[in-house]
Amino acid sequence: MEPHDSIAVLDFGGQYVHLIATKIRAMGVFSEIRDPDDPVESFRHYKGIILSGSPALSAHDGESGWSRGVLDLGIPVLGFCFGHQEIAKYSGGTVEHTDREYGAATLTILNDSPIFSGLSKEETVWMSHGDSVMELPDGFVELGYSADAHGKQSHRNSAIAHEGKKQYGLQFHPEVDDTVNGHRMLRNFVIDICGAKADWKIENQIEERSAAIREQVGDKSVLLLASGGVDSSVCALLFKHALGTDRLHLLHIDNGLMRKDESASVEANLTRMGLGPSLRVVDATDDFLGALEGLVDPEQKRKAIGDTFIEVFERHAAELDLGAVLLGQGTIYPDTIETGGSKRADTIKTHHNRVPLVEQMIQEGRVVEPLADLYKVEVRELGHALGLDAASIDRHPFPGPGLGIRLACAPPTDDLDPTTMRAELEAALEGTQLRALPLPVKSVGVKADLRSYEHPVLLVGPDPGWDTLTAIATALPKRVHGINRCLYEIGGSTPQQARHIPGTITRARLGLLRELDAFVMDALERHGLMKTVWQCPTVLVPLEVDGHGTELVVVRPILSERAMTARPADIGPECRAEIAEKLMSYDAVGAVAIDVTSKPPATIEWE
Ligand code: XMP
């Protein structure tokens, strides 16, 4: 088979690296993530090269030794954010710390350029940077400058180009959906400037990936961990296609952290897909709850769950006496990148299928993960091509560690300085009828590509309307120190005080969460919201609110495409009211809130 034209994305550790590649693949052009330290020669065959953003700041602790010679290969280059600054620096421009620019901004385009072909003179773009290109290198021109949403703070050189060399730098992130016409800019680069042929299709991937599976597995067998979610189901069908059923064994581990009646329905679904004969279902609740006993730190919990999956896998692999067996996992892209999959990326969360035990097995060549470079949308397309039924394809994603990461355990925190924070919050909420209660727990978030572990605030007061609410939730974490998440109280109480309660993972809390989660899912279904809402975690936070209950319940409906970024979803007043009323009827529940934060700065899950 002829090799496909391809585009390299140099991974400097920005959170959106794989998003760039996925968007290019969606145009039908193969794109792969590459290490910027690889030898220059290994980049010669690409049609184009993209330099990603980075958590590093170019002006100071910038990259030292990456293979900058790729900029001399004569191949078209496009840089975003940090990559844009590197292009300018390499040719003799200067980069300096400037005012931070974060969120939506308006780009004013000054010069015609093929990179902006078909666009207007003003474009909405998404920024996240603290450094800027100040002086342009010889031969480069300024294509555009940017201003924030209020028209203030003009940043020069937000887009630059050397048309002769086909080198382009954009200070913003066209790969993020919030850059409204980012897709068009990427397309202009890939198809028009690089001249790449669009012949990479997900349907071809069945045969290409099957061949790769056969090559890796050789004459061994695969024991696939099948959670029943879309990823592992697509993976199971792909293995079946590649290897047949004799050498494929499915292990569904009920980790005790599943949703209500989940394992039974998973078994029924996999059987319906013709995978029944290969399937073994084990109840490992005791193993998981034992490993989690007393743990409160989110990362420790994740590691305990991941390790227990491997222990149970090893035990059953031995019992099944399969001979040489590889561990199959339906790992997809966000599971790897958010664990700090690239050497420059910060670890936001360790995904259960990326704990050190699994990493070690990967090193030993004992793991086969045929979807590890695909996004959810691509996995769903592949599932469709493999004949997976629509209901399974459209299931909401559910994390491997399950309800284990939705039962917040919240170690006590002593860094909440209510006086300073209250003053900052009051200033930020001036002119609204809302009041903010900082909560004495923390949750995980991501700010400027780095992990954040900070406090949520509970907003209390008359509903200001969805747009205002989400605008406030966007503004608060930027203006108030130590905040990464905003909740809005919907249970009809007017909380004055939230007191921390020691909380671990117990059967009682799990039982409660299962009931509440089932009700929330049912309410979304009844209101016809299951398709619009991409995912909706329900979270128990161990807090006593004004002397009531032992849990604050948080419902987090979100809109997303690839889980790398997300926006809160408006589920409407009726659905909201129904959920609030039902959840408040439980004695253990002291208050109910919806999470109205985007990702970033909050992640989708709380831990
Ligand atoms: P976050 O919370 O990082 O989640 O914004 C992004 C997406 O990943 C899911 N998630 C996981 N999936 N293993 C998984 O298989 C994990 O350890 C894990 N942690 C988070 C999460 O539900 C969301 O869809």
XYZ file of C-alpha atoms and ligand atoms in Angstrom:
631
model
C 0.000 0.000 0.000
C 1.213 3.507 -0.883
C 2.142 5.469 2.229
C -0.311 8.261 3.016
C 0.763 11.908 2.833
C 1.293 12.959 6.403
C 1.742 15.918 8.701
C 3.961 15.792 11.808
C 2.835 17.539 14.971
C 5.816 18.277 17.182
C 4.727 17.704 20.742
C 6.030 20.368 23.090
C 3.618 19.204 25.776
C 0.610 21.452 25.152
C -2.728 19.897 26.109
C -4.094 20.289 22.594
C -1.366 18.479 20.690
C -3.458 15.474 19.728
C -6.390 17.673 18.961
C -4.331 19.132 16.123
C -3.596 15.682 14.747
C -7.193 14.548 15.078
C -8.514 17.562 13.247
C -6.064 16.989 10.421
C -7.060 13.334 10.217
C -10.688 14.385 10.101
C -9.756 16.168 6.847
C -8.540 12.812 5.536
C -4.820 13.470 5.965
C -2.776 11.253 8.246
C -1.119 13.112 11.070
C 1.119 11.865 13.815
C 2.599 13.207 17.004
C 6.377 13.378 17.047
C 9.014 14.066 19.639
C 10.763 17.392 18.848
C 14.076 15.856 19.936
C 14.029 13.219 17.177
C 16.741 13.576 14.526
C 16.057 16.226 11.895
C 16.376 13.666 9.086
C 13.443 11.668 10.410
C 11.136 14.570 9.507
C 12.089 14.841 5.856
C 9.202 12.748 4.506
C 6.408 14.924 5.916
C 4.293 17.202 3.758
C 4.135 19.711 6.594
C 5.223 20.239 10.182
C 3.237 21.806 13.006
C 4.854 23.033 16.215
C 2.483 22.747 19.178
C 2.026 24.940 22.221
C 3.770 24.112 25.466
C 3.472 24.559 29.224
C 6.999 26.048 29.009
C 7.390 29.741 28.439
C 9.486 30.545 25.441
C 11.052 33.740 26.836
C 12.643 32.149 29.904
C 12.558 28.445 30.597
C 12.155 27.800 26.878
C 13.112 24.644 25.099
C 16.797 24.057 24.906
C 17.721 21.323 22.563
C 14.892 20.405 20.247
C 15.768 19.634 16.647
C 15.325 23.156 15.333
C 16.951 22.096 12.064
C 13.490 20.956 10.913
C 12.926 24.637 10.194
C 15.620 24.415 7.509
C 14.219 21.357 5.724
C 12.232 23.457 3.253
C 8.987 21.825 4.437
C 6.050 24.156 5.258
C 5.875 24.878 8.995
C 3.060 26.205 11.150
C 3.532 27.043 14.839
C 0.916 27.686 17.528
C 1.561 29.679 20.692
C 4.922 28.391 21.977
C 5.600 26.964 18.477
C 4.883 30.368 16.943
C 7.387 31.960 19.330
C 10.001 29.313 18.532
C 9.682 30.025 14.797
C 10.213 33.737 15.440
C 13.167 33.149 17.767
C 14.894 30.695 15.438
C 15.040 33.252 12.637
C 16.240 36.054 14.910
C 13.042 37.572 16.323
C 12.507 38.327 20.019
C 10.017 36.961 22.528
C 9.155 38.626 25.839
C 6.829 38.176 28.801
C 3.753 40.340 28.272
C 0.297 40.655 29.834
C -1.404 37.306 30.025
C -3.981 36.832 27.326
C -6.481 34.053 28.042
C -9.754 33.008 26.438
C -11.591 34.474 23.467
C -9.949 37.349 21.594
C -10.489 39.103 18.289
C -7.821 38.709 15.654
C -7.630 41.550 13.166
C -6.097 40.346 9.920
C -3.818 42.929 8.277
C -2.389 41.125 5.267
C -3.697 38.632 2.743
C -2.116 35.259 3.164
C -2.998 31.726 2.020
C -3.213 30.726 5.710
C -6.230 33.030 6.130
C -7.776 32.382 2.741
C -11.593 32.541 2.833
C -11.721 34.269 6.248
C -12.987 37.692 7.279
C -10.829 40.588 8.405
C -11.813 39.900 12.029
C -11.864 36.429 13.533
C -12.655 35.087 17.008
C -9.657 33.130 18.262
C -8.714 31.389 21.515
C -5.630 32.533 23.406
C -3.665 31.224 26.361
C -0.245 32.781 26.699
C 1.980 35.021 28.761
C 4.763 35.540 26.211
C 4.568 37.359 22.895
C 6.662 37.862 19.789
C 7.993 41.428 19.982
C 10.427 41.934 17.094
C 9.899 40.090 13.844
C 12.761 38.239 12.172
C 13.932 39.344 8.721
C 11.616 38.254 5.943
C 8.597 37.802 8.259
C 5.502 40.019 8.177
C 2.806 40.649 10.762
C -0.406 39.084 9.454
C -2.586 40.145 12.375
C -2.924 41.504 15.906
C -5.379 40.628 18.684
C -7.497 42.331 21.322
C -9.491 40.798 24.174
C -13.288 40.545 24.188
C -13.620 44.168 25.370
C -11.375 45.473 22.645
C -8.631 46.253 25.137
C -5.036 45.086 25.308
C -3.855 44.894 21.776
C -1.215 42.217 21.263
C 0.950 42.661 18.178
C 2.261 39.863 15.987
C -0.509 37.405 16.852
C -0.065 35.969 13.369
C 3.195 36.130 11.385
C 4.471 34.630 8.148
C 7.433 34.172 5.876
C 5.523 33.364 2.696
C 8.655 32.465 0.718
C 9.679 29.794 3.223
C 6.033 28.812 3.865
C 6.550 29.365 7.592
C 3.595 30.604 9.664
C 3.198 31.406 13.339
C -0.106 31.897 15.186
C -0.120 33.057 18.797
C -3.595 31.555 19.304
C -4.830 27.971 19.168
C -6.674 27.268 15.889
C -7.013 23.621 16.967
C -9.388 24.540 19.824
C -13.060 24.732 18.823
C -13.350 28.188 20.385
C -11.243 29.561 17.529
C -14.326 29.773 15.371
C -12.655 29.321 11.978
C -9.604 27.451 13.248
C -10.585 24.472 11.153
C -10.377 26.567 8.001
C -6.899 27.834 8.958
C -5.680 24.269 9.505
C -7.177 23.206 6.210
C -5.565 26.125 4.381
C -2.213 24.963 5.739
C -2.564 21.214 5.252
C -4.331 21.027 1.906
C -3.402 24.278 0.129
C -0.006 25.252 1.526
C 1.391 21.728 2.093
C -0.519 20.149 -0.812
C -1.325 17.000 1.186
C -3.612 14.382 -0.421
C -6.739 13.655 1.639
C -6.884 9.841 1.427
C -6.774 8.731 5.105
C -10.205 7.411 6.018
C -11.378 5.768 9.216
C -12.913 2.879 7.203
C -9.462 1.965 5.852
C -8.342 1.860 9.431
C -10.087 -1.452 10.092
C -7.695 -3.278 7.776
C -4.624 -1.185 8.597
C -5.123 -1.581 12.344
C -5.985 -5.265 12.050
C -2.710 -5.850 10.242
C -0.866 -4.015 13.007
C -2.650 -6.096 15.666
C -1.716 -9.359 13.920
C 1.868 -8.246 13.684
C 2.105 -7.315 17.359
C 0.206 -10.327 18.713
C 1.957 -12.939 16.552
C 0.763 -16.359 17.728
C -0.172 -15.231 21.232
C -3.661 -14.567 22.652
C -5.242 -11.340 23.835
C -7.118 -10.938 27.106
C -9.072 -7.726 26.720
C -10.369 -5.746 29.680
C -13.919 -5.025 28.559
C -15.664 -2.393 30.628
C -18.586 -2.366 28.218
C -18.042 1.248 27.217
C -17.747 2.232 23.579
C -13.933 2.100 23.572
C -13.572 -1.437 24.831
C -16.521 -2.619 22.722
C -14.997 -1.210 19.531
C -11.691 -2.690 20.582
C -13.309 -6.109 21.084
C -14.855 -6.011 17.594
C -11.553 -4.934 16.067
C -9.694 -7.781 17.792
C -12.384 -10.191 16.631
C -11.898 -8.900 13.086
C -8.118 -9.192 13.314
C -7.687 -12.433 15.257
C -11.011 -14.293 15.229
C -12.599 -15.422 18.492
C -10.290 -18.334 19.377
C -7.434 -16.145 20.467
C -9.600 -13.395 21.943
C -10.705 -13.501 25.572
C -12.772 -10.782 27.188
C -12.620 -10.091 30.882
C -15.273 -7.864 32.368
C -14.223 -6.866 35.847
C -16.989 -5.577 38.075
C -14.858 -3.325 40.242
C -17.727 -2.415 42.539
C -17.472 1.142 41.208
C -19.886 0.638 38.349
C -23.228 2.340 37.833
C -26.483 0.783 38.901
C -27.050 -2.583 37.134
C -24.123 -1.829 34.829
C -22.341 -5.193 34.800
C -25.479 -7.126 33.930
C -26.214 -4.864 30.980
C -22.596 -5.017 29.800
C -22.773 -8.798 29.767
C -26.014 -8.678 27.790
C -24.575 -6.197 25.268
C -21.335 -8.086 24.655
C -23.289 -11.289 24.241
C -25.532 -9.582 21.713
C -22.415 -8.611 19.759
C -21.533 -12.276 19.406
C -18.768 -12.030 21.975
C -20.496 -14.147 24.632
C -18.345 -17.263 24.178
C -15.141 -15.270 24.777
C -16.484 -13.412 27.810
C -15.745 -13.963 31.470
C -17.370 -11.725 34.092
C -15.776 -11.479 37.528
C -16.957 -9.678 40.622
C -13.849 -8.087 42.093
C -15.633 -5.582 44.335
C -13.773 -6.784 47.431
C -10.366 -6.413 45.755
C -11.080 -2.835 44.692
C -12.747 -1.632 47.863
C -9.961 -3.264 49.869
C -7.305 -1.442 47.831
C -9.161 1.854 48.218
C -9.730 1.565 51.942
C -8.761 4.752 53.754
C -7.397 6.477 50.617
C -8.354 10.115 50.124
C -5.814 11.523 47.678
C -7.142 11.532 44.080
C -3.908 10.291 42.522
C -3.483 7.524 45.099
C -7.044 6.416 44.462
C -6.446 6.320 40.710
C -3.253 4.316 41.139
C -4.925 1.866 43.535
C -7.730 1.259 41.026
C -5.335 0.885 38.081
C -3.085 -1.516 39.980
C -6.025 -3.622 41.087
C -7.202 -3.993 37.480
C -3.787 -5.464 36.658
C -3.747 -7.763 39.688
C -7.169 -9.143 38.786
C -6.082 -9.450 35.140
C -2.918 -11.383 36.088
C -4.909 -13.716 38.333
C -7.419 -14.534 35.626
C -4.820 -14.819 32.898
C -3.093 -17.447 35.055
C -6.368 -19.240 35.846
C -7.449 -19.311 32.210
C -4.124 -20.897 31.338
C -3.936 -19.152 27.973
C -0.208 -19.544 27.524
C 1.424 -16.378 26.247
C -1.162 -13.665 26.606
C -1.148 -9.942 25.998
C -3.216 -7.449 27.937
C -5.699 -5.746 25.611
C -7.011 -2.331 26.595
C -9.390 0.052 24.873
C -7.212 2.991 25.833
C -7.890 6.071 23.740
C -5.962 9.248 23.286
C -7.105 11.427 26.238
C -6.260 8.565 28.625
C -2.629 8.908 27.620
C -2.137 12.613 27.075
C -3.753 13.683 30.338
C -1.501 11.337 32.244
C 1.427 13.300 30.893
C 1.763 10.931 27.947
C 4.360 13.100 26.297
C 7.542 13.880 28.119
C 6.874 17.591 28.203
C 3.224 17.475 29.300
C 2.257 18.018 32.905
C 0.438 15.140 34.619
C -3.135 16.300 35.083
C -4.508 12.910 36.150
C -3.131 9.402 35.987
C -5.619 7.408 33.989
C -6.369 3.966 35.313
C -4.893 2.319 32.227
C -1.674 4.333 32.482
C -0.524 3.492 36.031
C 3.162 2.481 36.453
C 2.316 -1.257 36.435
C 0.755 -0.887 32.996
C 3.612 1.331 31.803
C 6.004 -1.432 32.811
C 3.970 -4.038 30.908
C 3.977 -1.708 27.882
C 7.786 -1.546 28.070
C 7.834 -5.349 28.121
C 5.651 -5.421 24.994
C 2.800 -7.112 26.866
C 0.036 -4.598 26.129
C -1.918 -4.143 22.923
C -3.972 -0.978 22.566
C -5.176 -0.563 18.989
C -7.118 2.649 19.692
C -4.489 4.472 21.730
C -4.021 7.267 19.187
C -7.705 7.808 18.424
C -10.213 10.251 19.812
C -13.689 9.333 20.922
C -15.243 10.624 17.681
C -12.880 8.460 15.639
C -13.540 5.456 17.874
C -17.260 5.973 17.355
C -16.780 6.162 13.584
C -14.704 3.004 13.677
C -17.418 1.332 15.768
C -19.958 2.325 13.150
C -17.786 0.866 10.395
C -17.432 -2.362 12.408
C -21.203 -2.671 12.731
C -21.552 -1.720 16.387
C -25.145 -0.805 17.234
C -26.088 2.864 17.603
C -27.041 2.581 21.278
C -23.562 1.295 22.174
C -21.855 3.893 19.980
C -23.739 6.770 21.588
C -23.244 5.725 25.210
C -21.867 8.465 27.402
C -18.204 7.937 28.224
C -17.676 6.475 31.667
C -14.228 6.574 33.256
C -12.403 3.329 34.088
C -12.107 4.219 37.787
C -15.882 4.661 37.687
C -17.695 6.063 40.668
C -14.408 5.828 42.570
C -13.407 9.257 41.250
C -16.914 10.680 41.678
C -16.965 9.997 45.397
C -14.786 12.928 46.309
C -12.789 12.120 49.388
C -11.347 15.529 49.954
C -8.435 15.520 52.353
C -8.810 18.482 54.731
C -7.197 21.612 53.372
C -5.587 24.311 55.425
C -4.764 26.774 52.669
C -8.186 28.347 52.322
C -7.744 31.945 53.363
C -11.378 33.002 53.610
C -10.660 36.668 54.253
C -8.554 37.389 51.174
C -10.610 35.061 49.029
C -13.896 36.549 50.212
C -12.722 40.046 49.350
C -11.624 38.912 45.879
C -14.893 37.055 45.349
C -16.978 39.996 46.433
C -15.121 42.248 44.036
C -15.555 39.752 41.225
C -19.296 39.366 41.891
C -20.019 43.042 42.260
C -23.124 44.068 40.370
C -24.659 40.584 40.527
C -27.089 39.225 43.097
C -24.894 36.214 43.678
C -22.839 35.365 46.713
C -19.948 32.894 46.665
C -19.091 30.322 49.274
C -15.569 28.916 48.887
C -15.602 25.198 49.742
C -13.083 23.599 52.111
C -12.211 20.822 49.615
C -10.233 20.766 46.393
C -10.809 19.376 42.942
C -8.559 18.786 39.979
C -8.394 21.231 37.114
C -6.105 22.308 34.288
C -4.833 25.846 33.854
C -2.451 26.880 31.073
C -1.601 23.204 30.426
C -0.674 22.559 34.065
C -2.473 20.531 36.729
C -4.327 22.607 39.270
C -5.696 21.284 42.556
C -7.755 24.112 43.953
C -10.995 25.089 45.604
C -14.444 25.148 44.071
C -16.841 27.958 45.006
C -20.561 27.545 45.446
C -22.557 30.412 43.931
C -25.788 31.128 45.753
C -28.612 33.494 44.765
C -31.378 34.106 42.222
C -30.746 32.520 38.826
C -29.103 35.213 36.680
C -29.751 33.219 33.480
C -27.480 30.681 31.835
C -25.287 33.057 29.847
C -24.547 35.281 32.836
C -23.945 32.295 35.068
C -21.431 30.720 32.730
C -19.778 34.091 32.082
C -19.306 34.493 35.846
C -17.954 30.951 36.069
C -15.437 31.818 33.357
C -14.389 35.052 35.021
C -14.075 33.902 38.655
C -11.198 31.421 38.355
C -9.243 34.056 36.439
C -9.869 36.820 38.954
C -9.816 34.958 42.244
C -6.725 33.183 43.493
C -6.985 29.498 44.333
C -10.285 28.835 42.516
C -10.656 26.414 39.612
C -14.351 25.492 39.674
C -17.747 27.192 40.084
C -20.944 25.517 41.212
C -24.420 26.945 41.310
C -26.813 25.942 44.093
C -30.086 24.519 42.699
C -31.569 22.701 45.700
C -33.447 25.703 47.080
C -31.265 26.141 50.163
C -29.193 29.259 50.756
C -25.985 27.841 52.178
C -23.983 30.032 54.517
C -21.483 27.444 55.676
C -19.940 24.236 54.396
C -18.089 22.065 56.869
C -15.613 19.408 55.812
C -16.517 15.837 56.758
C -13.923 13.071 56.514
C -15.014 10.969 53.544
C -13.563 7.804 52.062
C -14.946 5.257 49.614
C -17.510 3.191 51.458
C -20.252 0.868 50.318
C -22.834 3.217 51.816
C -21.594 6.251 49.856
C -21.305 4.149 46.694
C -24.865 2.911 47.145
C -26.127 6.464 47.502
C -24.194 7.759 44.502
C -25.482 4.883 42.379
C -29.065 5.813 43.165
C -28.545 9.529 42.533
C -26.589 8.947 39.333
C -29.307 6.606 38.029
C -31.927 9.272 38.695
C -29.906 11.989 36.944
C -29.373 9.767 33.897
C -33.050 8.915 33.822
C -34.007 12.589 34.031
C -31.700 13.452 31.102
C -33.220 10.611 29.112
C -36.795 11.689 29.858
C -36.021 15.271 28.849
C -34.435 14.138 25.586
C -31.011 15.434 26.613
C -28.862 12.296 26.377
C -27.569 13.142 22.906
C -26.848 16.835 23.421
C -25.186 16.301 26.777
C -21.846 14.586 26.117
C -21.325 13.319 29.621
C -22.827 14.033 33.026
C -20.921 12.963 36.118
C -22.750 13.141 39.433
C -20.341 13.719 42.294
C -20.646 13.382 46.066
C -18.576 15.909 47.975
C -18.227 15.191 51.703
C -19.536 18.432 53.180
C -22.119 19.287 55.757
C -24.060 22.311 54.543
C -25.517 24.593 57.237
C -25.656 21.626 59.590
C -27.529 19.454 57.053
C -26.509 16.121 55.591
C -23.067 14.720 54.897
C -22.861 15.302 51.157
C -23.044 18.139 48.702
C -24.204 16.592 45.421
C -22.799 18.095 42.247
C -24.253 17.367 38.819
C -21.895 18.149 35.939
C -23.581 18.072 32.519
C -21.104 19.025 29.832
C -20.835 19.587 26.094
C -17.672 18.370 24.452
C -16.308 16.762 21.339
C -13.068 15.248 22.434
C -12.986 15.586 26.228
C -9.914 17.801 25.984
C -12.065 20.873 26.345
C -15.638 21.054 27.585
C -18.401 23.553 28.259
C -21.155 23.269 30.862
C -24.463 22.150 29.321
C -27.731 23.935 30.046
C -30.240 21.217 30.899
C -33.121 23.676 31.291
C -35.196 24.663 34.327
C -37.578 21.667 34.387
C -34.925 18.988 34.286
C -32.842 20.917 36.779
C -35.777 21.323 39.184
C -36.703 17.650 38.970
C -33.150 16.589 39.739
C -32.853 19.055 42.600
C -36.108 17.996 44.217
C -35.365 14.294 44.037
C -31.779 14.565 45.218
C -32.690 16.849 48.116
C -35.142 14.209 49.340
C -32.245 12.048 50.571
C -31.301 12.601 54.231
C -27.596 12.461 53.518
C -27.844 15.256 50.970
C -27.379 18.755 52.400
C -27.324 20.693 49.124
C -27.448 20.161 45.357
C -25.492 22.153 42.796
C -24.677 22.083 39.125
C -21.095 22.531 38.019
C -21.008 25.454 35.585
C -17.271 25.512 34.819
C -15.625 24.936 31.457
C -12.585 22.736 30.929
C -10.162 24.415 31.310
C -9.955 25.525 34.091
C -11.886 22.605 35.673
C -11.572 19.060 34.357
C -14.689 17.052 33.549
C -14.320 14.701 36.500
C -13.599 16.147 39.913
C -10.609 13.955 40.725
P -11.164 14.849 32.735
O -11.760 14.672 34.083
O -9.682 14.611 32.754
O -11.785 13.692 31.854
O -11.527 16.124 32.090
C -11.677 13.580 30.455
C -12.452 12.343 30.036
O -11.762 11.170 30.460
C -12.574 10.388 31.330
N -11.677 9.855 32.355
C -11.160 8.610 32.324
N -11.354 7.596 31.470
N -9.839 6.279 32.713
C -10.710 6.430 31.694
O -10.913 5.467 30.947
C -9.585 7.242 33.631
O -8.796 7.075 34.545
C -10.298 8.477 33.420
N -10.304 9.669 34.087
C -11.155 10.495 33.402
C -13.613 11.338 31.853
O -14.782 10.647 32.270
C -13.825 12.248 30.662
O -14.665 11.655 29.702
